[in-house]
XYZ file of C-alpha atoms in Angstrom:
663
model
C -93.903 55.237 79.496
C -91.910 52.741 77.418
C -88.119 52.698 77.482
C -88.129 53.985 73.925
C -90.321 56.923 74.914
C -88.060 57.644 77.862
C -85.049 57.614 75.546
C -86.829 59.805 73.046
C -87.827 62.194 75.807
C -84.252 62.242 77.071
C -82.962 62.882 73.586
C -85.295 65.852 73.237
C -84.306 67.038 76.668
C -80.668 67.418 75.818
C -81.257 69.359 72.603
C -79.956 72.874 72.744
C -82.956 75.011 73.571
C -85.546 72.694 74.974
C -86.400 72.863 78.597
C -85.334 69.554 80.204
C -88.328 69.016 82.451
C -90.885 70.305 79.957
C -89.921 67.810 77.312
C -89.654 64.975 79.815
C -93.080 65.963 81.004
C -94.231 62.803 82.718
C -91.366 61.306 84.711
C -90.966 64.510 86.752
C -90.651 64.713 90.516
C -91.633 67.424 92.925
C -90.361 68.006 96.475
C -92.544 66.640 99.282
C -93.350 69.596 101.457
C -91.896 70.406 103.838
C -88.612 69.705 102.097
C -86.724 67.499 104.474
C -82.939 67.579 104.796
C -80.893 65.340 107.002
C -77.160 65.068 107.230
C -75.657 61.977 108.816
C -71.964 62.494 109.083
C -71.291 59.230 110.861
C -72.801 56.946 108.250
C -70.531 54.993 105.961
C -67.512 55.067 108.226
C -68.354 52.113 110.434
C -67.492 49.363 107.959
C -63.975 50.626 107.199
C -61.945 47.815 105.589
C -58.461 47.128 106.873
C -55.492 46.072 104.761
C -52.136 44.629 105.883
C -50.214 47.128 103.747
C -50.724 50.588 102.278
C -48.987 51.639 99.051
C -49.131 55.294 98.003
C -48.256 56.400 94.481
C -47.214 59.967 93.816
C -47.913 60.203 90.106
C -46.210 63.497 89.315
C -45.992 65.616 86.187
C -42.209 65.374 86.004
C -41.363 62.524 88.371
C -43.172 59.730 90.155
C -42.607 57.269 92.948
C -44.253 55.067 95.521
C -43.870 54.392 99.226
C -45.451 51.847 101.538
C -46.019 50.881 105.118
C -47.215 47.711 106.839
C -50.165 48.355 109.127
C -48.479 46.333 111.897
C -45.588 48.844 111.965
C -47.172 52.099 110.789
C -44.302 54.238 112.075
C -42.016 52.917 109.276
C -42.529 54.395 105.841
C -40.456 52.704 103.138
C -39.616 54.654 100.002
C -39.387 52.491 96.862
C -36.122 50.739 95.977
C -33.553 52.727 94.069
C -34.309 52.655 90.393
C -31.957 51.984 87.561
C -30.607 55.046 85.766
C -30.422 58.547 87.132
C -29.121 61.956 86.233
C -26.102 63.918 87.356
C -26.940 66.706 89.768
C -30.370 65.352 90.630
C -31.097 63.255 93.697
C -33.396 60.506 92.514
C -35.717 59.057 94.960
C -38.283 59.205 92.213
C -38.192 58.290 88.551
C -39.153 60.506 85.573
C -42.797 60.236 84.545
C -41.959 58.956 81.072
C -43.429 55.999 79.244
C -42.392 54.172 76.080
C -44.617 52.019 73.884
C -43.309 49.768 71.128
C -44.310 50.504 67.522
C -47.163 47.969 67.925
C -48.383 50.092 70.906
C -47.554 47.495 73.544
C -45.999 48.708 76.792
C -42.193 48.682 76.765
C -40.849 50.611 79.763
C -41.365 53.420 82.252
C -39.121 56.023 83.927
C -35.347 56.174 83.409
C -35.506 52.884 81.502
C -37.992 54.318 79.004
C -36.042 57.521 78.593
C -32.672 55.864 78.164
C -33.906 53.161 75.791
C -35.686 55.724 73.620
C -32.595 57.861 73.687
C -30.386 55.018 72.428
C -32.632 54.102 69.506
C -31.435 54.952 66.029
C -33.397 58.004 64.752
C -34.761 55.939 61.848
C -36.231 53.505 64.390
C -37.182 55.926 67.150
C -39.735 57.682 64.975
C -41.898 54.523 65.106
C -41.787 54.225 68.901
C -44.266 56.121 71.078
C -42.627 58.161 73.820
C -44.605 60.251 76.325
C -43.425 62.662 79.000
C -45.107 65.285 81.207
C -48.443 63.889 80.070
C -50.213 64.344 83.406
C -50.784 68.038 82.597
C -53.276 66.955 79.950
C -55.733 66.073 82.730
C -55.403 69.552 84.186
C -55.619 71.451 80.907
C -58.413 69.467 79.186
C -61.664 71.364 79.416
C -63.654 68.405 78.100
C -61.871 65.359 79.441
C -63.546 62.031 78.611
C -62.560 58.369 78.514
C -61.708 58.982 74.845
C -59.267 61.894 75.301
C -56.011 61.402 73.374
C -52.386 62.078 74.245
C -49.815 62.868 71.581
C -46.492 60.996 71.587
C -43.147 62.648 70.769
C -43.503 61.390 67.173
C -46.933 63.043 66.809
C -49.017 59.847 67.006
C -52.148 59.719 69.187
C -52.927 57.201 71.927
C -55.888 57.170 74.340
C -54.899 58.929 77.562
C -56.678 56.255 79.608
C -54.372 53.580 78.145
C -51.205 55.525 78.997
C -52.303 56.255 82.565
C -53.350 52.627 83.030
C -49.957 51.399 81.717
C -48.172 53.663 84.203
C -50.320 52.558 87.155
C -49.982 48.899 86.175
C -46.212 49.318 86.111
C -46.227 50.818 89.614
C -48.536 48.073 90.808
C -46.188 45.344 89.533
C -43.049 47.030 90.906
C -44.611 47.573 94.313
C -46.020 44.044 94.602
C -42.629 42.607 93.619
C -40.853 44.689 96.251
C -43.478 43.880 98.910
C -43.185 40.155 98.181
C -39.408 40.357 98.572
C -39.826 42.281 101.841
C -42.433 39.898 103.247
C -40.614 36.764 102.057
C -43.789 35.434 100.461
C -45.996 36.280 97.511
C -47.985 39.446 98.259
C -51.483 39.437 96.864
C -53.008 42.571 95.379
C -56.119 42.125 97.577
C -53.975 42.744 100.653
C -52.977 46.227 99.516
C -54.782 49.473 100.083
C -53.737 51.745 97.225
C -53.541 55.532 97.501
C -53.016 57.709 94.422
C -52.343 61.413 94.895
C -53.821 64.095 92.633
C -53.656 67.919 92.732
C -56.453 69.420 94.832
C -57.222 71.952 92.102
C -58.011 69.279 89.551
C -61.593 69.308 88.393
C -63.840 66.348 89.233
C -63.497 64.666 85.793
C -59.706 64.459 86.178
C -60.006 62.899 89.640
C -62.513 60.369 88.338
C -60.237 59.673 85.366
C -57.446 58.543 87.731
C -59.848 56.107 89.363
C -60.933 54.730 85.986
C -57.274 54.293 84.975
C -56.660 52.345 88.204
C -59.609 50.054 87.389
C -58.206 49.500 83.895
C -54.755 48.766 85.368
C -56.269 46.022 87.535
C -55.196 47.759 90.739
C -58.685 47.540 92.196
C -62.027 46.483 90.833
C -65.055 48.764 90.522
C -66.841 46.282 92.844
C -64.455 47.184 95.664
C -63.795 50.914 95.201
C -62.806 51.374 98.879
C -59.518 49.588 98.186
C -58.339 52.736 96.384
C -58.233 56.188 97.928
C -57.743 59.181 95.679
C -55.892 61.569 97.994
C -55.307 65.257 97.433
C -51.604 66.177 97.286
C -51.682 69.108 99.759
C -53.687 66.976 102.199
C -50.933 64.365 102.104
C -48.371 67.094 102.770
C -50.486 68.488 105.603
C -50.747 65.119 107.340
C -46.988 64.597 107.139
C -46.121 68.134 108.286
C -48.030 67.513 111.523
C -45.463 64.882 112.436
C -42.395 67.038 111.749
C -39.741 67.282 114.444
C -37.546 70.380 114.513
C -34.544 68.561 112.987
C -36.681 67.496 110.032
C -37.307 70.938 108.596
C -35.906 74.345 107.764
C -37.584 77.402 109.229
C -36.842 80.155 106.697
C -37.528 82.865 109.256
C -34.485 81.758 111.242
C -31.984 81.082 108.453
C -31.129 82.032 104.916
C -32.604 79.960 102.095
C -30.306 77.101 101.230
C -30.437 74.860 98.221
C -32.339 71.639 98.810
C -29.007 69.811 98.673
C -26.508 71.864 100.622
C -23.597 69.586 101.581
C -22.791 71.644 104.665
C -26.020 70.950 106.499
C -25.381 68.276 109.160
C -29.033 67.271 109.253
C -28.847 66.669 105.514
C -25.759 64.474 105.969
C -27.613 62.474 108.531
C -30.469 61.970 106.091
C -28.074 61.165 103.272
C -26.268 58.502 105.267
C -29.541 56.879 106.101
C -30.787 57.222 102.543
C -29.634 53.772 101.590
C -32.150 52.218 103.962
C -34.917 54.364 102.416
C -37.000 53.832 105.550
C -38.299 56.892 107.332
C -39.414 56.692 110.922
C -42.502 58.710 111.658
C -42.791 58.964 115.396
C -46.255 58.487 116.718
C -46.266 61.919 118.245
C -47.276 65.379 117.259
C -44.213 67.361 116.111
C -42.919 70.287 118.179
C -44.145 72.787 115.629
C -47.572 71.302 115.773
C -47.704 71.459 119.528
C -47.564 75.261 119.150
C -50.867 75.145 117.287
C -54.010 75.657 119.291
C -57.612 74.733 118.619
C -58.797 76.507 115.470
C -55.331 77.619 114.293
C -54.873 77.920 110.544
C -51.998 77.128 108.238
C -51.435 77.117 104.499
C -49.907 74.265 102.511
C -48.305 75.401 99.253
C -47.625 72.359 97.114
C -45.279 73.301 94.275
C -44.838 70.466 91.822
C -43.677 70.075 88.258
C -46.998 70.926 86.652
C -49.230 72.662 89.144
C -49.139 74.688 92.330
C -51.879 73.857 94.811
C -52.786 76.068 97.759
C -54.876 74.714 100.612
C -55.857 76.291 103.907
C -56.325 73.893 106.822
C -57.497 74.349 110.346
C -56.574 72.122 113.246
C -59.294 70.589 115.422
C -58.113 69.370 118.807
C -57.895 67.063 120.709
C -57.611 64.494 117.901
C -55.840 66.929 115.594
C -58.282 66.315 112.747
C -57.877 68.538 109.701
C -60.556 70.732 108.311
C -60.262 72.440 104.929
C -61.145 76.111 105.375
C -60.998 77.452 101.879
C -61.427 75.557 98.659
C -58.167 74.569 96.964
C -56.824 77.101 94.519
C -53.714 77.433 92.388
C -52.884 76.831 88.768
C -50.381 75.555 86.221
C -47.430 77.353 87.824
C -45.157 74.362 88.454
C -41.482 74.123 87.590
C -42.406 73.213 83.992
C -42.965 76.940 83.541
C -39.204 77.412 83.915
C -38.612 74.808 81.178
C -41.025 76.677 78.875
C -39.118 79.905 79.493
C -35.872 78.121 78.555
C -37.536 76.868 75.388
C -38.682 80.421 74.620
C -35.110 81.614 75.129
C -33.849 78.979 72.650
C -36.521 80.102 70.168
C -35.390 83.699 70.570
C -31.778 82.757 69.848
C -32.179 80.035 67.211
C -35.678 80.700 65.818
C -39.048 79.037 66.481
C -38.912 77.218 63.154
C -35.619 75.531 64.039
C -36.622 74.568 67.576
C -39.941 73.057 66.380
C -38.149 71.089 63.658
C -35.389 69.938 66.000
C -37.906 68.586 68.539
C -39.622 66.504 65.849
C -36.523 65.386 63.919
C -34.191 64.745 66.865
C -36.552 64.019 69.772
C -33.932 62.066 71.749
C -31.419 64.941 71.554
C -34.147 67.335 72.702
C -34.707 65.109 75.772
C -30.935 65.241 76.354
C -30.860 69.010 76.200
C -33.715 69.277 78.716
C -31.914 66.868 81.085
C -28.833 69.083 80.911
C -31.008 72.119 81.605
C -32.713 70.383 84.561
C -29.462 69.839 86.433
C -28.403 73.498 85.921
C -31.881 74.705 86.856
C -31.380 73.015 90.233
C -28.113 74.904 90.711
C -29.785 78.308 90.377
C -29.710 80.302 93.620
C -30.324 83.936 94.629
C -26.725 84.604 95.627
C -24.996 82.750 92.798
C -22.353 84.773 90.948
C -20.645 82.293 88.610
C -22.264 81.403 85.280
C -24.158 78.180 84.614
C -23.028 76.087 81.637
C -25.540 74.083 79.624
C -24.074 71.523 77.247
C -25.671 71.540 73.817
C -25.926 68.044 72.305
C -23.698 67.520 69.257
C -26.750 66.860 67.091
C -28.170 70.276 68.070
C -25.015 72.043 66.836
C -24.832 69.839 63.747
C -28.513 70.091 62.818
C -28.496 73.860 63.332
C -25.637 74.262 60.863
C -27.474 72.159 58.260
C -30.728 74.001 58.905
C -29.442 77.589 58.841
C -26.115 77.311 57.051
C -24.237 79.057 59.875
C -22.972 78.104 63.324
C -24.636 78.139 66.736
C -21.941 80.583 67.852
C -22.910 82.955 65.052
C -26.588 82.744 66.101
C -25.703 83.651 69.691
C -23.617 86.638 68.632
C -26.350 87.863 66.331
C -29.236 87.324 68.770
C -28.337 90.077 71.256
C -29.762 88.016 74.094
C -28.308 89.472 77.261
C -26.341 87.297 79.643
C -26.136 84.236 77.360
C -22.808 83.578 75.653
C -21.157 80.733 73.781
C -18.314 78.928 75.503
C -15.617 77.326 73.405
C -16.316 73.944 75.027
C -19.647 73.712 73.195
C -21.802 75.108 75.945
C -24.302 77.871 76.511
C -22.938 80.034 79.314
C -25.762 81.579 81.266
C -25.138 84.438 83.613
C -27.067 83.807 86.906
C -29.316 86.774 86.055
C -30.353 85.044 82.838
C -31.235 81.885 84.765
C -33.117 83.862 87.413
C -35.081 85.566 84.648
C -36.320 82.131 83.496
C -37.755 81.520 86.970
C -39.310 84.929 87.331
C -42.677 84.513 85.514
C -43.461 81.258 87.341
C -42.349 82.487 90.764
C -44.270 85.750 90.240
C -47.443 83.755 89.467
C -47.075 81.786 92.691
C -46.474 84.914 94.800
C -49.391 86.721 93.159
C -51.702 83.801 93.821
C -50.592 83.554 97.443
C -51.038 87.307 97.907
C -54.665 87.013 96.716
C -55.215 84.054 99.015
C -53.838 85.901 102.046
C -56.440 88.619 101.501
C -59.348 86.198 101.984
C -61.029 86.433 105.414
C -60.716 82.629 105.882
C -56.952 83.016 105.697
C -56.450 85.774 108.224
C -54.220 84.878 111.136
C -52.342 82.039 109.443
C -49.519 80.756 111.678
C -47.466 78.663 109.272
C -46.901 78.330 105.572
C -45.574 74.883 104.596
C -43.734 74.915 101.291
C -43.691 71.375 99.832
C -43.305 69.517 96.532
C -40.309 69.146 94.211
C -40.235 72.799 93.107
C -40.042 73.867 96.786
C -36.383 72.740 96.657
C -35.622 75.847 94.603
C -33.837 78.502 96.694
C -35.185 81.181 94.327
C -38.743 80.185 95.173
C -37.938 79.821 98.875
C -36.475 83.307 99.013
C -39.401 84.872 97.127
C -41.959 83.283 99.473
C -40.003 84.236 102.586
C -39.605 87.862 101.412
C -43.294 88.194 100.545
C -44.863 86.453 103.553
C -42.180 86.052 106.218
C -43.627 88.957 108.193
C -47.125 87.401 108.236
C -46.358 83.783 109.134
C -43.499 81.308 109.539
C -42.371 79.696 106.300
C -41.439 76.046 106.890
C -39.791 73.606 104.482
C -39.564 69.923 105.427
C -36.316 68.079 104.625
C -36.683 65.765 101.621
C -39.386 68.157 100.580
C -39.989 66.288 97.310
C -41.098 63.219 99.306
C -43.410 65.026 101.726
C -46.589 64.251 99.775
C -45.650 60.626 99.284
C -45.037 60.058 102.993
C -48.227 61.903 103.937
C -50.251 59.844 101.451
C -49.063 56.641 103.174
C -50.136 58.061 106.563
C -53.513 58.971 105.046
C -53.960 55.405 103.748
C -53.209 54.051 107.234
C -55.755 56.393 108.833
C -58.222 57.850 106.294
C -60.297 59.353 109.114
C -57.746 62.093 109.748
C -59.257 64.398 107.110
C -62.687 65.268 108.443
C -64.025 68.190 106.457
C -63.459 69.285 102.888
C -64.977 72.054 100.822
C -67.247 70.858 98.051
C -65.736 71.985 94.734
C -69.172 72.012 93.085
C -72.859 72.613 93.684
C -74.892 69.400 93.263
C -78.619 68.969 92.923
C -81.469 67.334 91.009
C -83.951 68.685 88.496
C -87.494 69.047 89.847
C -90.877 70.595 89.131
C -92.150 73.101 91.695
C -95.657 74.528 92.022
C -95.632 77.697 89.940
C -95.775 80.894 91.990
C -96.878 84.023 90.123
C -94.316 86.828 90.431
C -91.641 84.513 91.873
C -91.051 82.194 88.918
C -90.144 83.338 85.379
C -93.167 83.073 83.020
C -91.174 81.058 80.427
C -90.850 78.237 82.999
C -94.640 77.802 83.361
C -95.952 74.337 82.439
C -99.666 73.429 82.605
C -100.246 69.740 83.233
C -103.632 68.191 84.102
C -104.851 71.478 85.514
C -101.746 71.993 87.713
C -99.377 74.912 87.106
C -95.744 73.801 87.403
C -92.452 75.689 87.261
C -90.041 73.518 85.275
C -86.254 73.176 85.280
C -85.820 73.927 88.971
C -82.463 72.875 90.429
C -83.048 71.505 93.941
C -79.590 71.905 95.504
C -78.174 69.272 97.851
C -74.875 70.987 98.547
C -73.341 74.275 97.406
C -69.904 74.944 95.941
C -67.432 75.787 98.705
C -69.775 74.459 101.403
C -68.102 72.367 104.129
C -68.844 68.676 103.737
C -67.720 65.898 106.062
C -66.247 62.857 104.317
C -68.917 60.187 104.118
C -71.672 62.711 104.844
C -75.086 61.959 103.369
C -77.752 64.465 102.393
C -81.344 63.205 101.994
C -84.342 64.731 100.241
C -87.855 63.420 99.744
C -89.770 63.776 96.477
C -93.059 62.582 95.096
C -93.973 61.854 91.465
C -95.483 64.950 89.840
C -98.317 62.755 88.560
C -99.733 60.006 90.819
C -100.193 57.550 87.922
C -96.532 57.595 86.866
C -94.985 54.148 86.317
C -91.428 55.407 86.198
C -89.549 58.385 87.493
C -86.314 59.756 86.150
C -84.116 61.782 88.472
C -81.453 63.793 86.676
C -78.449 64.932 88.713
C -76.750 68.221 87.870
C -73.608 70.042 88.956
C -72.204 73.533 88.630
C -69.063 75.317 89.787
C -71.211 78.223 90.963
C -73.416 78.328 94.032
C -75.934 80.908 92.793
C -77.601 78.731 90.154
C -81.355 78.085 90.425
C -82.428 76.558 87.129
C -81.065 73.737 84.962
C -80.855 76.226 82.116
C -78.510 78.591 84.011
C -75.047 78.878 82.416
C -72.545 76.293 83.667
C -75.108 73.748 84.926
C -74.183 70.292 83.603
C -75.958 66.970 83.843
C -73.728 64.402 85.540
C -75.947 61.406 86.242
C -79.389 59.844 85.907
C -81.422 57.565 88.171
C -84.366 55.615 86.736
C -86.754 54.180 89.267
C -89.492 51.779 88.207
C -92.655 52.487 90.201
C -94.644 49.414 89.099
C -95.384 46.650 91.540
C -97.466 48.722 93.921
C -100.745 48.420 92.006
C -101.908 45.741 94.411
C -101.635 48.102 97.336
C -103.978 51.085 97.514
C -102.521 54.052 95.604
C -100.807 56.300 98.066
C -101.909 59.792 97.231
C -98.408 61.065 98.124
C -95.801 58.510 97.333
C -92.405 59.195 98.891
C -89.226 58.791 96.878
C -86.166 59.377 99.023
C -83.012 60.594 97.274
C -79.703 60.322 99.101
C -76.316 61.769 98.105
C -73.171 60.535 99.829
C -69.929 62.509 99.515
C -66.833 60.290 99.454
C -63.170 60.987 98.667
C -63.661 61.917 95.043
C -66.716 59.821 94.340
C -70.262 60.919 94.953
C -72.848 58.171 95.213
C -76.536 58.858 94.686
C -79.398 56.560 95.565
C -83.170 56.761 95.152
C -85.550 54.634 97.241
C -89.271 54.134 96.710
C -90.424 54.084 100.345
C -93.646 52.169 99.459
C -91.909 49.192 97.801
C -88.308 49.560 99.113
C -87.113 49.397 95.504
C -83.897 51.323 95.073
C -81.418 52.359 92.377
C -77.858 53.622 92.790
C -75.478 55.539 90.585
C -72.054 57.129 90.924
C -71.928 60.625 89.516
C -70.123 60.453 86.193
C -68.106 63.483 85.144
C -66.479 61.845 82.130
C -69.488 61.051 80.012
């Protein structure tokens, strides 16, 4: 079969109604009976590379940061140097996830620098600059993410998402290498660094692969050495760090009232604050006291509440090494603290009108950023027992533009709007009664509680001992109180100090010892398309294919692993096939995936092709034709990458491919 014929056959195969195997006809494969499955969980771990330093990047929806540790002193985790800029009322160990490109689309700045520079531009100029914030959510919300997916800047212009993510990662890479070189007193080479990038566990496979592609584009690692980069799951990072917690490093909500993440009266907090300047955290090489209460097989839940998403993971502890095993596939959704910002925006729309708010965002983007910064600091002051109102300063240009737009004052709009609990203060501020602020939190907090309630009803989650609340949004006393009230009678709710840095520190520990996570749940079902001998009564008649006197059932999905099945990291699954027709000169193995586990045919809803292996079978003519030629197909499950290989046992020819979810 010529290459052109193969391509033509493939083209036919992907058309809407054709049956993939039927149109491919010749290059089909059929399982060698008996179907042989082997799982080697120890393969692939022996040749673990070592690196002198590990750098973890927490690329968050609202804020980002990095931390690092030298492998010769793994108990010291260094949080990145203090960054320029910063906001009142917000403790910045991280920087906002904002990026600014010049009008010619070249990278200008990241973080506070990007935000402040954009803010200081004259409006006539700023409309030509490309400013992006909170863009990470695009990877979660895109149903058809590809390498070509666009992001939209504040001025409405489009830029490829891959470029923006690569710019951000390249910036982190340069900052980290500069800081490491200063620390080490000599130039630090990128090859000496093991990079770890954290992503939400609930992200779909394409989004996880996208992060890896962006890292390749940023020059962090090369596709030839993929092991240099680990894509870590955020709740796993948190889980690894929580195991090390000592009692003075956390708040147990069952023993005390919820406090704000920054209560000045807490002596432990003062201790942390005094040591903040050094930005080095000591992680003792011991198991924390809390952890020592856990016994073999005990379960705990990690609730990672970030800016964009909330991720729930259930882990089980395996002694004596304390390895982690994921018990229930990650769940959650877009219920991060951004939801509170959207509610505030909805409130503004209710008072001042959707048309005005939409116009204001486009015409005065810098002032809009200002307003949201002011809201952020008040949002952090919201607490269950607060009685005094919260004041939010409206930027002058908001007041001014509103008057031009509507012909009457902001004050007039507030009086007319009948929005409860929000008044105008003569100093040019919105005065929000605490109830009004709490109402902005309610939909998001309710979502989180509802999701947790559903999770707690799953059999895998019965008998949970601890619930660790981590991530930036976990600093909110309103969320802390809601979680404690809902689940405090079922398990102990624990919040680490510096809760916003928990994932970052855990990701560094993961990079130092990637073997600590042993078992994950496969998010998808994976398999290959095969022909089976047709069995009357068992196979649907429309799948019957007659070929050279043999009756075949086409489009069969031969499953290697099922969605939600436990899979050890590095585990390989092998299957043996034989060409459906002995005279074949080429076989094509198509790899498919599905989020469901009950799929049997390639034509079932939700089954997607995610890779192709082409194996040339020529070169064995000299040897006698083997009546049953064995083609071994091997799938290896890595961190977020799945490698597939096919080997012709007769000639030892082999082909490899990484499953591609972005094509």
